[in-house]
Protein backbone atom coordinates (compact mmCIF):
# COMPACT_ATOMS: atom_id res chain seq x y z
CA UNK A 1 0.00 0.00 0.00
CA UNK A 2 2.96 2.32 0.48
CA UNK A 3 3.36 2.82 -3.28
CA UNK A 4 -0.34 3.70 -3.56
CA UNK A 5 -0.06 6.10 -0.63
CA UNK A 6 3.07 7.61 -2.18
CA UNK A 7 1.30 8.06 -5.50
CA UNK A 8 -1.48 10.02 -3.76
CA UNK A 9 1.01 12.05 -1.72
CA UNK A 10 3.05 13.01 -4.81
CA UNK A 11 -0.09 14.46 -6.38
CA UNK A 12 -1.36 16.17 -3.20
CA UNK A 13 -4.50 14.01 -3.24
CA UNK A 14 -4.57 13.29 0.50
CA UNK A 15 -7.00 16.15 1.03
CA UNK A 16 -9.45 14.47 -1.36
CA UNK A 17 -8.89 10.92 -0.14
CA UNK A 18 -11.42 10.91 2.66
CA UNK A 19 -13.27 7.71 3.58
CA UNK A 20 -16.50 8.85 1.90
CA UNK A 21 -14.80 9.90 -1.34
CA UNK A 22 -12.74 6.73 -1.50
CA UNK A 23 -15.80 4.54 -0.84
CA UNK A 24 -17.61 6.32 -3.68
CA UNK A 25 -14.58 5.82 -5.91
CA UNK A 26 -14.58 2.08 -5.19
CA UNK A 27 -18.26 1.92 -6.20
CA UNK A 28 -17.69 3.97 -9.35
CA UNK A 29 -14.79 1.79 -10.46
CA UNK A 30 -16.79 -1.36 -9.63
CA UNK A 31 -19.56 -0.05 -11.88
CA UNK A 32 -17.02 0.40 -14.68
CA UNK A 33 -15.95 -3.20 -14.12
CA UNK A 34 -19.57 -4.37 -14.37
CA UNK A 35 -20.05 -2.31 -17.51
CA UNK A 36 -17.60 -4.57 -19.37
CA UNK A 37 -20.15 -7.39 -19.17
CA UNK A 38 -23.37 -5.37 -18.90
CA UNK A 39 -25.38 -6.83 -21.76
CA UNK A 40 -23.71 -10.23 -22.01
CA UNK A 41 -25.06 -13.57 -20.93
CA UNK A 42 -22.95 -15.58 -18.50
CA UNK A 43 -21.65 -17.68 -21.40
CA UNK A 44 -20.80 -14.59 -23.46
CA UNK A 45 -18.95 -13.04 -20.53
CA UNK A 46 -16.95 -16.23 -19.97
CA UNK A 47 -16.02 -16.28 -23.63
CA UNK A 48 -15.23 -12.55 -23.76
CA UNK A 49 -12.42 -12.80 -21.23
CA UNK A 50 -10.51 -14.85 -23.79
CA UNK A 51 -10.29 -11.77 -26.01
CA UNK A 52 -7.00 -9.94 -25.32
CA UNK A 53 -8.62 -6.49 -25.53
CA UNK A 54 -11.36 -7.45 -23.07
CA UNK A 55 -8.78 -9.06 -20.78
CA UNK A 56 -6.73 -5.85 -20.77
CA UNK A 57 -9.81 -3.76 -19.93
CA UNK A 58 -10.73 -6.27 -17.23
CA UNK A 59 -7.26 -6.05 -15.69
CA UNK A 60 -7.39 -2.25 -15.74
CA UNK A 61 -10.80 -2.05 -14.06
CA UNK A 62 -9.88 -4.66 -11.44
CA UNK A 63 -6.73 -2.65 -10.74
CA UNK A 64 -8.74 0.56 -10.34
CA UNK A 65 -11.11 -1.09 -7.86
CA UNK A 66 -8.21 -2.63 -5.95
CA UNK A 67 -6.19 0.59 -5.82
CA UNK A 68 -9.09 2.60 -4.41
CA UNK A 69 -9.98 -0.19 -1.98
CA UNK A 70 -6.41 -0.44 -0.70
CA UNK A 71 -6.23 3.34 -0.40
CA UNK A 72 -9.46 3.28 1.63
CA UNK A 73 -7.91 0.64 3.89
CA UNK A 74 -4.82 2.77 4.37
CA UNK A 75 -6.76 5.94 5.16
CA UNK A 76 -9.06 4.16 7.64
CA UNK A 77 -6.43 1.92 9.24
CA UNK A 78 -8.06 -1.33 8.13
CA UNK A 79 -5.74 -4.26 7.40
CA UNK A 80 -7.31 -5.74 4.25
CA UNK A 81 -5.84 -9.22 4.72
CA UNK A 82 -6.97 -9.42 8.35
CA UNK A 83 -10.40 -8.04 7.43
CA UNK A 84 -10.88 -10.63 4.67
CA UNK A 85 -9.62 -13.48 6.86
CA UNK A 86 -11.87 -12.46 9.73
CA UNK A 87 -14.91 -12.12 7.46
CA UNK A 88 -14.28 -15.51 5.83
CA UNK A 89 -14.06 -17.09 9.27
CA UNK A 90 -17.40 -15.54 10.31
CA UNK A 91 -18.96 -16.64 7.02
CA UNK A 92 -17.98 -20.26 7.67
CA UNK A 93 -20.64 -20.44 10.39
CA UNK A 94 -23.34 -18.67 8.38
CA UNK A 95 -26.00 -20.16 6.19
CA UNK A 96 -27.83 -18.47 3.35
CA UNK A 97 -31.26 -19.17 1.95
CA UNK A 98 -31.20 -20.02 -1.71
Tab-separated table of C-alpha atoms in Angstrom:
chain	number	residue	atom	x	y	z
A	1	UNK	CA	0.000	0.000	0.000
A	2	UNK	CA	2.958	2.322	0.480
A	3	UNK	CA	3.359	2.824	-3.279
A	4	UNK	CA	-0.341	3.701	-3.562
A	5	UNK	CA	-0.058	6.100	-0.627
A	6	UNK	CA	3.073	7.606	-2.179
A	7	UNK	CA	1.299	8.058	-5.504
A	8	UNK	CA	-1.479	10.016	-3.755
A	9	UNK	CA	1.011	12.046	-1.722
A	10	UNK	CA	3.054	13.012	-4.811
A	11	UNK	CA	-0.089	14.458	-6.375
A	12	UNK	CA	-1.359	16.172	-3.202
A	13	UNK	CA	-4.500	14.007	-3.244
A	14	UNK	CA	-4.572	13.291	0.500
A	15	UNK	CA	-7.002	16.154	1.033
A	16	UNK	CA	-9.446	14.472	-1.361
A	17	UNK	CA	-8.894	10.919	-0.138
A	18	UNK	CA	-11.422	10.912	2.657
A	19	UNK	CA	-13.274	7.712	3.577
A	20	UNK	CA	-16.500	8.845	1.904
A	21	UNK	CA	-14.796	9.897	-1.337
A	22	UNK	CA	-12.736	6.725	-1.500
A	23	UNK	CA	-15.798	4.536	-0.844
A	24	UNK	CA	-17.607	6.320	-3.677
A	25	UNK	CA	-14.580	5.818	-5.912
A	26	UNK	CA	-14.584	2.075	-5.187
A	27	UNK	CA	-18.256	1.915	-6.203
A	28	UNK	CA	-17.694	3.973	-9.348
A	29	UNK	CA	-14.794	1.791	-10.459
A	30	UNK	CA	-16.785	-1.364	-9.635
A	31	UNK	CA	-19.561	-0.048	-11.884
A	32	UNK	CA	-17.018	0.400	-14.680
A	33	UNK	CA	-15.946	-3.204	-14.117
A	34	UNK	CA	-19.568	-4.374	-14.369
A	35	UNK	CA	-20.046	-2.312	-17.512
A	36	UNK	CA	-17.602	-4.573	-19.375
A	37	UNK	CA	-20.154	-7.392	-19.174
A	38	UNK	CA	-23.366	-5.370	-18.899
A	39	UNK	CA	-25.385	-6.827	-21.759
A	40	UNK	CA	-23.714	-10.233	-22.006
A	41	UNK	CA	-25.063	-13.572	-20.934
A	42	UNK	CA	-22.955	-15.579	-18.499
A	43	UNK	CA	-21.650	-17.676	-21.401
A	44	UNK	CA	-20.801	-14.593	-23.462
A	45	UNK	CA	-18.951	-13.040	-20.530
A	46	UNK	CA	-16.951	-16.227	-19.965
A	47	UNK	CA	-16.017	-16.279	-23.631
A	48	UNK	CA	-15.230	-12.548	-23.763
A	49	UNK	CA	-12.415	-12.803	-21.225
A	50	UNK	CA	-10.511	-14.852	-23.788
A	51	UNK	CA	-10.290	-11.766	-26.009
A	52	UNK	CA	-6.995	-9.944	-25.318
A	53	UNK	CA	-8.619	-6.489	-25.528
A	54	UNK	CA	-11.359	-7.453	-23.075
A	55	UNK	CA	-8.783	-9.064	-20.785
A	56	UNK	CA	-6.731	-5.850	-20.769
A	57	UNK	CA	-9.809	-3.757	-19.926
A	58	UNK	CA	-10.733	-6.267	-17.227
A	59	UNK	CA	-7.262	-6.052	-15.686
A	60	UNK	CA	-7.391	-2.247	-15.737
A	61	UNK	CA	-10.804	-2.050	-14.063
A	62	UNK	CA	-9.882	-4.656	-11.441
A	63	UNK	CA	-6.731	-2.647	-10.737
A	64	UNK	CA	-8.736	0.565	-10.344
A	65	UNK	CA	-11.105	-1.092	-7.855
A	66	UNK	CA	-8.214	-2.628	-5.945
A	67	UNK	CA	-6.193	0.592	-5.820
A	68	UNK	CA	-9.089	2.600	-4.405
A	69	UNK	CA	-9.983	-0.190	-1.976
A	70	UNK	CA	-6.414	-0.438	-0.698
A	71	UNK	CA	-6.230	3.335	-0.398
A	72	UNK	CA	-9.458	3.282	1.630
A	73	UNK	CA	-7.915	0.636	3.885
A	74	UNK	CA	-4.823	2.768	4.368
A	75	UNK	CA	-6.759	5.939	5.156
A	76	UNK	CA	-9.055	4.160	7.638
A	77	UNK	CA	-6.430	1.922	9.242
A	78	UNK	CA	-8.056	-1.326	8.127
A	79	UNK	CA	-5.741	-4.259	7.405
A	80	UNK	CA	-7.310	-5.737	4.247
A	81	UNK	CA	-5.835	-9.215	4.724
A	82	UNK	CA	-6.966	-9.416	8.346
A	83	UNK	CA	-10.404	-8.042	7.428
A	84	UNK	CA	-10.875	-10.627	4.670
A	85	UNK	CA	-9.617	-13.482	6.859
A	86	UNK	CA	-11.874	-12.460	9.727
A	87	UNK	CA	-14.913	-12.123	7.461
A	88	UNK	CA	-14.277	-15.507	5.829
A	89	UNK	CA	-14.064	-17.085	9.266
A	90	UNK	CA	-17.396	-15.540	10.309
A	91	UNK	CA	-18.962	-16.643	7.018
A	92	UNK	CA	-17.982	-20.265	7.670
A	93	UNK	CA	-20.638	-20.438	10.388
A	94	UNK	CA	-23.343	-18.670	8.379
A	95	UNK	CA	-25.998	-20.158	6.188
A	96	UNK	CA	-27.827	-18.469	3.349
A	97	UNK	CA	-31.257	-19.173	1.952
A	98	UNK	CA	-31.197	-20.019	-1.710
